[in-house]
Amino acid sequence: MLNRTGSWKGCCTPALIGEILLMVGGVNWGLVGVGMLVGSDINAWNVVHMVFGSVSVVEGIIYVLVGIAAVMKIFGCKCEKCSNMCSSCGADNKTAGTM
Ligand SMILES: [Zn+2]
């Protein structure tokens, strides 16, 4: 999480962007679920659709980026900075051995 100095767990920038995208995607998907449960349009609560829905290509790109961020998260960032400092995207790999 963001600490008081404004740095983000010591992750590299791609890992940081990935974290943000995962949050955006996760929160947005939650909102889509709420929209489904309260009825009406499936996109009624979809913030990404609200903001970028008029340009469906951009909307699609955002979903793809969130997907890429999730894949990055699953495999972990392999850069030196992350494997040394980032507990969520690098340190797991060090203790997990060869995968
Ligand atoms: Zn990294």
mmCIF file of C-alpha atoms and ligand atoms in Angstrom:
data_model
loop_
_atom_site.group_PDB
_atom_site.id
_atom_site.type_symbol
_atom_site.label_atom_id
_atom_site.label_comp_id
_atom_site.label_asym_id
_atom_site.label_seq_id
_atom_site.Cartn_x
_atom_site.Cartn_y
_atom_site.Cartn_z
ATOM 1 C CA MET A 1 0.000 0.000 0.000
ATOM 2 C CA LEU A 2 0.961 3.599 -0.402
ATOM 3 C CA ASN A 3 3.135 4.734 2.465
ATOM 4 C CA ARG A 4 3.695 8.197 3.897
ATOM 5 C CA THR A 5 6.639 9.040 1.697
ATOM 6 C CA GLY A 6 4.522 8.453 -1.375
ATOM 7 C CA SER A 7 6.450 5.463 -2.670
ATOM 8 C CA TRP A 8 4.673 2.215 -3.424
ATOM 9 C CA LYS A 9 6.225 -0.762 -1.673
ATOM 10 C CA GLY A 10 9.423 -0.257 -3.669
ATOM 11 C CA CYS A 11 7.913 -1.743 -6.799
ATOM 12 C CA CYS A 12 9.098 -0.716 -10.221
ATOM 13 C CA THR A 13 6.796 1.536 -12.238
ATOM 14 C CA PRO A 14 5.239 -1.262 -14.361
ATOM 15 C CA ALA A 15 4.387 -3.214 -11.201
ATOM 16 C CA LEU A 16 2.918 -0.066 -9.675
ATOM 17 C CA ILE A 17 0.803 0.594 -12.742
ATOM 18 C CA GLY A 18 -0.268 -3.049 -12.631
ATOM 19 C CA GLU A 19 -1.382 -2.702 -9.016
ATOM 20 C CA ILE A 20 -3.438 0.367 -9.867
ATOM 21 C CA LEU A 21 -4.996 -1.353 -12.888
ATOM 22 C CA LEU A 22 -5.918 -4.373 -10.764
ATOM 23 C CA MET A 23 -7.607 -2.093 -8.262
ATOM 24 C CA VAL A 24 -9.473 -0.223 -10.978
ATOM 25 C CA GLY A 25 -10.505 -3.497 -12.601
ATOM 26 C CA GLY A 26 -11.492 -5.126 -9.334
ATOM 27 C CA VAL A 27 -13.536 -2.183 -8.087
ATOM 28 C CA ASN A 28 -15.142 -1.741 -11.484
ATOM 29 C CA TRP A 29 -16.024 -5.430 -11.721
ATOM 30 C CA GLY A 30 -17.590 -5.167 -8.268
ATOM 31 C CA LEU A 31 -19.663 -2.249 -9.498
ATOM 32 C CA VAL A 32 -20.723 -4.226 -12.582
ATOM 33 C CA GLY A 33 -21.909 -6.968 -10.211
ATOM 34 C CA VAL A 34 -23.889 -4.448 -8.171
ATOM 35 C CA GLY A 35 -25.389 -3.115 -11.387
ATOM 36 C CA MET A 36 -26.455 -6.640 -12.350
ATOM 37 C CA LEU A 37 -28.010 -7.326 -8.948
ATOM 38 C CA VAL A 38 -29.991 -4.098 -8.816
ATOM 39 C CA GLY A 39 -31.290 -4.907 -12.263
ATOM 40 C CA SER A 40 -31.460 -2.676 -15.280
ATOM 41 C CA ASP A 41 -28.456 -2.353 -17.550
ATOM 42 C CA ILE A 42 -25.386 -4.517 -16.990
ATOM 43 C CA ASN A 43 -23.294 -1.410 -17.587
ATOM 44 C CA ALA A 44 -25.369 0.848 -15.333
ATOM 45 C CA TRP A 45 -22.637 0.907 -12.661
ATOM 46 C CA ASN A 46 -19.690 0.225 -14.950
ATOM 47 C CA VAL A 47 -17.462 3.259 -14.416
ATOM 48 C CA VAL A 48 -15.039 2.295 -17.180
ATOM 49 C CA HIS A 49 -17.986 1.999 -19.546
ATOM 50 C CA MET A 50 -19.398 5.323 -18.337
ATOM 51 C CA VAL A 51 -16.130 7.160 -18.930
ATOM 52 C CA PHE A 52 -14.861 5.369 -22.026
ATOM 53 C CA GLY A 53 -17.989 3.651 -23.349
ATOM 54 C CA SER A 54 -18.361 6.173 -26.124
ATOM 55 C CA VAL A 55 -15.061 4.924 -27.531
ATOM 56 C CA SER A 56 -15.418 1.164 -27.318
ATOM 57 C CA VAL A 57 -11.834 0.597 -28.488
ATOM 58 C CA VAL A 58 -10.503 2.523 -25.479
ATOM 59 C CA GLU A 59 -12.861 0.655 -23.161
ATOM 60 C CA GLY A 60 -11.611 -2.637 -24.572
ATOM 61 C CA ILE A 61 -7.979 -1.579 -24.207
ATOM 62 C CA ILE A 62 -8.533 -0.806 -20.518
ATOM 63 C CA TYR A 63 -10.020 -4.261 -19.902
ATOM 64 C CA VAL A 64 -7.088 -5.842 -21.747
ATOM 65 C CA LEU A 65 -4.631 -3.798 -19.658
ATOM 66 C CA VAL A 66 -6.332 -4.989 -16.474
ATOM 67 C CA GLY A 67 -6.006 -8.554 -17.762
ATOM 68 C CA ILE A 68 -2.320 -8.040 -18.506
ATOM 69 C CA ALA A 69 -1.857 -6.585 -15.014
ATOM 70 C CA ALA A 70 -3.482 -9.688 -13.539
ATOM 71 C CA VAL A 71 -1.156 -11.966 -15.525
ATOM 72 C CA MET A 72 1.791 -9.852 -14.374
ATOM 73 C CA LYS A 73 0.581 -10.271 -10.810
ATOM 74 C CA ILE A 74 0.248 -14.051 -11.170
ATOM 75 C CA PHE A 75 3.750 -14.523 -12.549
ATOM 76 C CA GLY A 76 5.302 -11.629 -10.643
ATOM 77 C CA CYS A 77 7.588 -8.956 -11.965
ATOM 78 C CA LYS A 78 11.063 -10.325 -12.556
ATOM 79 C CA CYS A 79 12.953 -7.044 -12.373
ATOM 80 C CA GLU A 80 15.688 -6.583 -9.784
ATOM 81 C CA LYS A 81 13.856 -3.853 -7.913
ATOM 82 C CA CYS A 82 10.740 -5.957 -7.422
ATOM 83 C CA SER A 83 12.531 -9.177 -6.498
ATOM 84 C CA ASN A 84 14.497 -7.253 -3.880
ATOM 85 C CA MET A 85 11.831 -5.023 -2.424
ATOM 86 C CA CYS A 86 8.307 -5.814 -3.454
ATOM 87 C CA SER A 87 6.592 -8.301 -1.189
ATOM 88 C CA SER A 88 3.567 -8.703 -3.408
ATOM 89 C CA CYS A 89 5.174 -9.006 -6.819
ATOM 90 C CA GLY A 90 8.715 -10.183 -6.189
ATOM 91 C CA ALA A 91 9.532 -11.619 -2.778
ATOM 92 C CA ASP A 92 7.122 -14.522 -3.187
ATOM 93 C CA ASN A 93 9.171 -15.741 -6.110
ATOM 94 C CA LYS A 94 12.383 -15.800 -4.094
ATOM 95 C CA THR A 95 11.018 -18.171 -1.482
ATOM 96 C CA ALA A 96 8.947 -20.222 -3.889
ATOM 97 C CA GLY A 97 12.076 -21.476 -5.590
ATOM 98 C CA THR A 98 11.884 -22.569 -9.202
ATOM 99 C CA MET A 99 8.454 -22.475 -10.677
HETATM 100 ZN ZN ZN B 1 9.375 -4.884 -11.279
#
